[in-house]
XYZ file of C-alpha atoms in Angstrom:
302
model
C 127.374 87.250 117.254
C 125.489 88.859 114.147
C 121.791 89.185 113.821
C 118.990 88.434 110.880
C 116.077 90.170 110.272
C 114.777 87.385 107.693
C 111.191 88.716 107.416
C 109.747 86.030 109.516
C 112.166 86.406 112.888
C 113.344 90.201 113.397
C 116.267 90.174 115.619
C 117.308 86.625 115.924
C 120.742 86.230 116.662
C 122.717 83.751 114.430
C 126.302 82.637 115.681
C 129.077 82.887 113.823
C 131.411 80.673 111.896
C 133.944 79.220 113.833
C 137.412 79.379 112.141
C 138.045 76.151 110.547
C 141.240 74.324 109.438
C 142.143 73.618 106.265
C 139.798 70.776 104.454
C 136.950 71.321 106.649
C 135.193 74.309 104.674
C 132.100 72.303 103.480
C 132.033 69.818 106.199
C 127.948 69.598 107.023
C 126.792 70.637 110.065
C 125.693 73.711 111.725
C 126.721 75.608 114.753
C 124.516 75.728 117.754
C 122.495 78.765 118.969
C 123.782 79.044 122.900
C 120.542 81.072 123.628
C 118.141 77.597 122.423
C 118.475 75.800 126.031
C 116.206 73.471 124.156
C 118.404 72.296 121.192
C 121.429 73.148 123.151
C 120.103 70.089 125.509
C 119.461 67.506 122.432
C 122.656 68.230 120.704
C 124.694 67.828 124.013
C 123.028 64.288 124.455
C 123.512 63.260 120.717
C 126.941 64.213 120.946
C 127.510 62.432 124.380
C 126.642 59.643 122.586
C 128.303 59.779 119.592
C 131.690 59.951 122.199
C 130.052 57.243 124.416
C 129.746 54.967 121.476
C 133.441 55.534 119.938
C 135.496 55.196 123.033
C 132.938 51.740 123.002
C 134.875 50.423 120.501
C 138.339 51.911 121.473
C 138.660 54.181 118.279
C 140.687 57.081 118.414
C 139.077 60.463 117.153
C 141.564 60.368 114.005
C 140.793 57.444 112.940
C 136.902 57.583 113.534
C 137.334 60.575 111.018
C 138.892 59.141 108.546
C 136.801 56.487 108.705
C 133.232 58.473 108.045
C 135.141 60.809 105.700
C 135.219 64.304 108.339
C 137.699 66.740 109.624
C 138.898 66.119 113.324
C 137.481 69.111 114.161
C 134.245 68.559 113.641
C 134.057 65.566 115.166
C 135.594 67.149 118.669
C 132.371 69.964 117.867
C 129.896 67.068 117.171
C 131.085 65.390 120.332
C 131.235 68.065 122.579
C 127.971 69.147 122.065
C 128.799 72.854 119.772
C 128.062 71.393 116.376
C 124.736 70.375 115.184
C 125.269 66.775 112.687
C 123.667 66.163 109.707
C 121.897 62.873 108.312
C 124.067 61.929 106.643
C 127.156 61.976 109.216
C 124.781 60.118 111.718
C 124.215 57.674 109.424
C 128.211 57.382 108.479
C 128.678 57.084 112.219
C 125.990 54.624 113.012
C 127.746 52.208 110.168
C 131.182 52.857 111.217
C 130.509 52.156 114.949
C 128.280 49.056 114.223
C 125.518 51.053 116.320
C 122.706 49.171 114.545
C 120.794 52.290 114.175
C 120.594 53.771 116.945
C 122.956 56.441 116.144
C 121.158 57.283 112.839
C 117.571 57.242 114.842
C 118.764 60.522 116.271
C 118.651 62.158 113.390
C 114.437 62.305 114.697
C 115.112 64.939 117.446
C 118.363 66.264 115.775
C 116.296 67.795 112.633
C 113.995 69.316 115.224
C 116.369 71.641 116.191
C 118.375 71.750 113.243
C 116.854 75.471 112.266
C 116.885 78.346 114.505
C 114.631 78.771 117.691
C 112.857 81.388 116.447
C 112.000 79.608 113.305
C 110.569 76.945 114.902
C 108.304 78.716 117.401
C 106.698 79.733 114.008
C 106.813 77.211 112.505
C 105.333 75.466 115.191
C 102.134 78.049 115.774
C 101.377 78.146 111.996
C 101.474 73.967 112.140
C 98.774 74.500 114.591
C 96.773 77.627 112.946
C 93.395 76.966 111.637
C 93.272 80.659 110.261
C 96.472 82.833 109.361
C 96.246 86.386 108.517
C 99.561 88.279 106.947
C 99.648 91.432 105.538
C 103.530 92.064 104.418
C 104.834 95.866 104.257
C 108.091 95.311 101.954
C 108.325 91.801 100.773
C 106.675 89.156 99.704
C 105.794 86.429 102.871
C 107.816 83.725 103.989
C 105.293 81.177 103.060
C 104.729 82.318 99.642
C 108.375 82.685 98.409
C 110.041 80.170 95.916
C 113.599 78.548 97.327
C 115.230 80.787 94.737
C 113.479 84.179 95.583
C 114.502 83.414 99.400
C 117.871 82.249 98.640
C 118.191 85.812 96.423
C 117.055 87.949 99.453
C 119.252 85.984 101.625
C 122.308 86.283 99.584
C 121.319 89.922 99.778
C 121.812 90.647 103.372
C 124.569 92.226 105.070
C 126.877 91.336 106.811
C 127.107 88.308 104.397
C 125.404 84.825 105.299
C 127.890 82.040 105.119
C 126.543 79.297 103.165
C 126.210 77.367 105.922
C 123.730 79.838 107.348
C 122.091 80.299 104.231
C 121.164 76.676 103.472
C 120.036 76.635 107.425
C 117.601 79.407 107.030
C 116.219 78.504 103.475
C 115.788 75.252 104.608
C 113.734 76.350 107.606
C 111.528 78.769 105.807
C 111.015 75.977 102.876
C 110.007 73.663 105.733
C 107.154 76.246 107.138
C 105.401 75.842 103.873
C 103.847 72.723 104.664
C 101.336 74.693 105.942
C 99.471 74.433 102.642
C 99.539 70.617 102.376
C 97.616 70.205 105.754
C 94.394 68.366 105.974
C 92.129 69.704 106.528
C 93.396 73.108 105.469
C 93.563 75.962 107.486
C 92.437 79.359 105.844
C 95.071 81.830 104.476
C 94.584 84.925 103.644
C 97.497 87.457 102.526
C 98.097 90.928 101.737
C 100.993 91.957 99.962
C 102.120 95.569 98.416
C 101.813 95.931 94.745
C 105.668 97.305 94.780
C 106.620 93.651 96.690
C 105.394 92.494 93.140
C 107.474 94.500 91.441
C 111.163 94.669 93.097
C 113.665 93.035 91.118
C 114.994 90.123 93.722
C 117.277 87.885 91.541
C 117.318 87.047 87.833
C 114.469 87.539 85.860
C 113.648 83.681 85.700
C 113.495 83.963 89.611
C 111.443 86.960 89.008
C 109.124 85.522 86.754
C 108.805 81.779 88.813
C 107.723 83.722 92.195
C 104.704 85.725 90.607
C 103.883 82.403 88.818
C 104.081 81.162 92.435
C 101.683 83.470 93.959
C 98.883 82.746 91.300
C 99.691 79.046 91.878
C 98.527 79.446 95.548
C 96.021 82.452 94.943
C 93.931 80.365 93.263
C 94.003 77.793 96.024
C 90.329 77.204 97.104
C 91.509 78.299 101.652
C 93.540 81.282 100.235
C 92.977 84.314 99.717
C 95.317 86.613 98.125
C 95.372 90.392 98.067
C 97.212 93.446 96.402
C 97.788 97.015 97.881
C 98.004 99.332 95.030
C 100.834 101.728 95.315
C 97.978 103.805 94.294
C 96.239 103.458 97.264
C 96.833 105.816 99.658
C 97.962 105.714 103.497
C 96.900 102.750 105.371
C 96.958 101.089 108.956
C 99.737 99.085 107.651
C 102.515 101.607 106.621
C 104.163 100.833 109.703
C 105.276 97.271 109.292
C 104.173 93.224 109.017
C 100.789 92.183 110.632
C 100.218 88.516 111.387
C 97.207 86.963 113.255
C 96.848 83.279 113.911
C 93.819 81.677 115.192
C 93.749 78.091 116.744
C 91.077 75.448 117.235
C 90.604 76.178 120.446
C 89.007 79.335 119.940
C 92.157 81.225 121.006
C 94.240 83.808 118.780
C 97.782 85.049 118.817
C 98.720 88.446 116.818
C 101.899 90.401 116.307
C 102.872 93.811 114.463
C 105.897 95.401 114.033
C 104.104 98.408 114.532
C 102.780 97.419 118.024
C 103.610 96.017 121.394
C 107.218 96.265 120.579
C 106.935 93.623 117.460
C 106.270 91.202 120.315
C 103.618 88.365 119.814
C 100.412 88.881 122.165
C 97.181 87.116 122.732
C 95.914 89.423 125.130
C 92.685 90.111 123.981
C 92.108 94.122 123.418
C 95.696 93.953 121.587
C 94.141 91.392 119.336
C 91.181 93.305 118.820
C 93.284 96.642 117.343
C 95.107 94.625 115.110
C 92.020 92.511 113.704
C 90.599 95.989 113.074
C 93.812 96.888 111.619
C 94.151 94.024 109.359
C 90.552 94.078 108.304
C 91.180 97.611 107.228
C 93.924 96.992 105.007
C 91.994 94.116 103.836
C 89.195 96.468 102.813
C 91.376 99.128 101.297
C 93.177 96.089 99.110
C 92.159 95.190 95.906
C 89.719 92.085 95.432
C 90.922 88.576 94.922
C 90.508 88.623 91.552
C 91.178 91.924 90.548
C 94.571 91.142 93.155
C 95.325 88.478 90.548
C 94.696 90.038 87.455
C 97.373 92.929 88.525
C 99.286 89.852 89.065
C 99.303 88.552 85.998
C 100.038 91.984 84.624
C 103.174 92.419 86.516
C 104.247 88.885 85.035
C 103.675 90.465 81.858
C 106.033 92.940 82.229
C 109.067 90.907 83.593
């Protein structure tokens, strides 16, 4: 078991890669995450099924694989409830069983679990957020990172993702980012340091597409977008990420890796310290426009 800190969930434990035989090295699919009880429990039924459905039709595991175009081995996984299918291999299964669909209507609850658990809990809240508050300490957000900036920071960490992993996770954090094509649109507001702007992650292109990318959605009419001059002094947000999120209801969940242990909280005098907290930085940040202008300036430079 290793563990990812990808920015958007600290600590999560990834599993992995089983050792594979020979021929099976791209083979989609992705392992499951024992600790997700949840997709654990949907993966374990598609897979019963997927078993259920071949011994239907009397076809022996070697020949079912040659027959969708997979390695034994993955099939036992897929079966057995340890490997998480893709579309496509429901799909090849549906049509090789005759299953008249039913086998590729999984793929419904499958993709729900498809990315990790702590993904998805986020995922899940921001879906739901009529107001989201970020203020990043040393990278630029989740939600406003191109696939190729991600996939460079990825590729960064150590130990070493296997590419497996690292489509799974940029996937997932591509995914949250539908967040800005909700109607009606929630309001975003984000504060990010001026030296996020200005670290080198991946080739200059990649560089040069992700500032483009932050003036694309700074000058989206529900979000605002801030810059912390390195020139600014201390602040209340030297110690780590900030992240409010405030639902319909009238309710509010916060979380700061600086308090409460990183843990999320909605207990209301929490909330309260980091509102102030994030308000401060807020107020010590540089205007919208002038946040945009530096912006620009950076993009200059690259």
């Amino acid at each position: 078991m290793r563990y990812a800190d990808d920015s958007e969930g600290r600590g999560m434990a990834v599993d992995g890669e089983v050792v594979r035989g020979s021929g099976e090295a791209d083979e989609p699919g992705w392992e499951v995450d024992p600790d997700d009880e949840w997709g654990v429990a949907v993966i374990t039924t598609v897979g019963r099924q997927l078993k259920l459905r071949r011994e239907a039709v009397e076809m022996r595991v070697c020949d079912f694989a040659r027959a969708v175009g997979y390695g034994e081995d993955l099939v036992y996984k897929v079966e057995a409830g340890r490997r998480i299918p893709r579309r496509e291999y429901l799909e090849r299964a549906d049509e090789v069983l005759g299953a008249g669909g039913l086998l590729a209507a999984a793929w419904a609850d499958v993709k729900r679990v498809r990315y990790p658990r702590r993904v998805r809990e986020l995922a899940k809240l921001e879906a739901q957020a009529v107001e989201i508050g970020v203020y990043e300490s040393i990278s630029i957000n989740g939600l406003l990172q191109t696939p190729e900036h991600a996939r460079a920071l990825f590729e960064a960490w150590q130990p070493a993702y296997s590419e497996e992993d690292l489509e799974r996770m940029l996937a997932a954090r591509m995914t949250r980012q539908s967040v800005f094509d909700r109607s009606p649109a929630p309001a975003l507001s984000f504060v990010l340091e001026e030296a996020a702007l200005r670290r080198r992650v991946g080739s200059t292109m990649v560089c040069r597409r992700q500032l483009e990318r932050l003036l694309e959605v700074g000058r989206l009419r529900n979000v605002t977008l801030q810059v912390m001059p390195t020139s600014s002094g201390a602040h209340p947000g030297l110690s780590g990420r900030i992240e409010i999120l405030k639902f319909a209801d009238g309710t509010a969940m916060g979380r700061s890796d600086g308090a409460y242990n990183g843990r999320p909280t909605s207990e209301p005098k929490q909330l309260r310290i980091l509102e102030l907290r994030y308000g401060t930085i807020r107020a010590q940040a540089l205007p919208p426009a002038e946040s945009l202008t530096l912006i620009e300036h950076v993009l200059g430079e690259t």
